[in-house]
Tab-separated table of C-alpha atoms in Angstrom:
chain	number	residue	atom	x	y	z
A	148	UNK	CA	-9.110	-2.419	19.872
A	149	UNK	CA	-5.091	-2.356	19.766
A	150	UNK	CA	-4.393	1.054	20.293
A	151	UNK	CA	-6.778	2.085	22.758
A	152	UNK	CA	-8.167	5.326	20.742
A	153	UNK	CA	-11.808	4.479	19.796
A	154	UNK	CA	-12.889	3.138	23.768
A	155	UNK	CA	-14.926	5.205	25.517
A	156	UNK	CA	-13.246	6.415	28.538
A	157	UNK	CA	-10.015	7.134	27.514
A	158	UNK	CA	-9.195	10.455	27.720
A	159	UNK	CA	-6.966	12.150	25.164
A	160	UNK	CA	-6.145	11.292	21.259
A	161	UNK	CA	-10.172	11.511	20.582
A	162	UNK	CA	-9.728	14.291	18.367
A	163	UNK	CA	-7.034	13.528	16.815
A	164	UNK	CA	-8.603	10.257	15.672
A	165	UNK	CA	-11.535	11.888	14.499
A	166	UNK	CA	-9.274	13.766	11.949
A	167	UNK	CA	-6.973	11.184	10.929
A	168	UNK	CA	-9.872	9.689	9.844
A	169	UNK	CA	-11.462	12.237	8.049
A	170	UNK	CA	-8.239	12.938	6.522
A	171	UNK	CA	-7.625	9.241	5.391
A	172	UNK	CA	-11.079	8.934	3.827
A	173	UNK	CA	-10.536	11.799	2.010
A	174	UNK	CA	-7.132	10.708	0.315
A	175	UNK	CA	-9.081	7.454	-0.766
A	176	UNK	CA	-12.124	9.380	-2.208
A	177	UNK	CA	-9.519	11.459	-3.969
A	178	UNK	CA	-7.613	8.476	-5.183
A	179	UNK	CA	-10.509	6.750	-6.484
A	180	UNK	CA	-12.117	9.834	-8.381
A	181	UNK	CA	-8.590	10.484	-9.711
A	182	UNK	CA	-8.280	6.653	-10.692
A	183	UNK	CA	-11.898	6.570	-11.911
A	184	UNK	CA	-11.074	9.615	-14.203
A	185	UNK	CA	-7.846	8.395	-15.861
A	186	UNK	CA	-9.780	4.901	-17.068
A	187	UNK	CA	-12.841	6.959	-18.105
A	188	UNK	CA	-10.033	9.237	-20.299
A	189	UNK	CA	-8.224	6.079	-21.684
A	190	UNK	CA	-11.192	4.077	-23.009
A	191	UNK	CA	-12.286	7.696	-24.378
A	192	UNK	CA	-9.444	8.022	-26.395
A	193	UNK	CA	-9.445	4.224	-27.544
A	194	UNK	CA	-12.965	4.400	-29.130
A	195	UNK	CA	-12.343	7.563	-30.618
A	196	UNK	CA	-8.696	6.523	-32.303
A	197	UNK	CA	-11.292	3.224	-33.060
A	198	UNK	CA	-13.724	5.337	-34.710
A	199	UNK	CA	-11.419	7.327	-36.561
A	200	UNK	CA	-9.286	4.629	-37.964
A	201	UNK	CA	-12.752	2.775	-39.608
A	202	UNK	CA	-13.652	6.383	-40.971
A	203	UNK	CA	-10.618	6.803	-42.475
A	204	UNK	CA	-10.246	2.994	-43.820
A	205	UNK	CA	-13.162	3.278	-45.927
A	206	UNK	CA	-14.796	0.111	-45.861
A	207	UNK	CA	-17.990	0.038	-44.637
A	208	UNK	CA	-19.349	-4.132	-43.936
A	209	UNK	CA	-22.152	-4.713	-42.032
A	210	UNK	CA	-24.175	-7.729	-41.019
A	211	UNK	CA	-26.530	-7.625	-44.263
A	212	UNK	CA	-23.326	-7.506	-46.517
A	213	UNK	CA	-22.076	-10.356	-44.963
A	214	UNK	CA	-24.910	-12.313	-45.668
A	215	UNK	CA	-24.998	-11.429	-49.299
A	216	UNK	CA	-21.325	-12.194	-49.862
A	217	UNK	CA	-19.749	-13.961	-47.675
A	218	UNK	CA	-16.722	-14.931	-49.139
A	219	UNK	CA	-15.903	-11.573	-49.424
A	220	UNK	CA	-16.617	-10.297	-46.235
A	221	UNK	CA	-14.702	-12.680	-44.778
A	222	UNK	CA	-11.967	-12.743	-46.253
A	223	UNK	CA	-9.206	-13.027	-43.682
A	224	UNK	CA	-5.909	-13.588	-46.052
């Protein structure tokens, strides 16, 4: 409504619009894929440093164990 460019009528600057437009919503799409992808990548490599660092610790607890012994299990000294 400012600028004048998207009332019918006005001759000139139609086209130009029309790819400024195009050309903006492509930079976001881009940004957000690229944006998407990095925090995809990072969680990636925190589960897997996760999962390798309880592979390599070798202590295996789960929820039956800590029933059985739970002074041990949770031990938190």
């Amino acid at each position: 409504m400012g600028s004048g460019e998207d009332t019918p009528g006005v001759t000139g600057g139609g086209v130009g619009g029309i790819v400024r437009g195009a050309a903006l919503k492509a930079l976001v799409v881009f940004g957000g894929v690229i944006l998407i992808r990095r925090l995809r990548r990072s969680t990636t490599r925190w589960d897997h440093a996760r999962t390798v660092a309880d592979a390599l610790s070798g202590e295996k607890f789960s929820r039956e164990q800590a029933r059985q012994d739970p002074g041990n299990y949770f031990n938190l000294r």
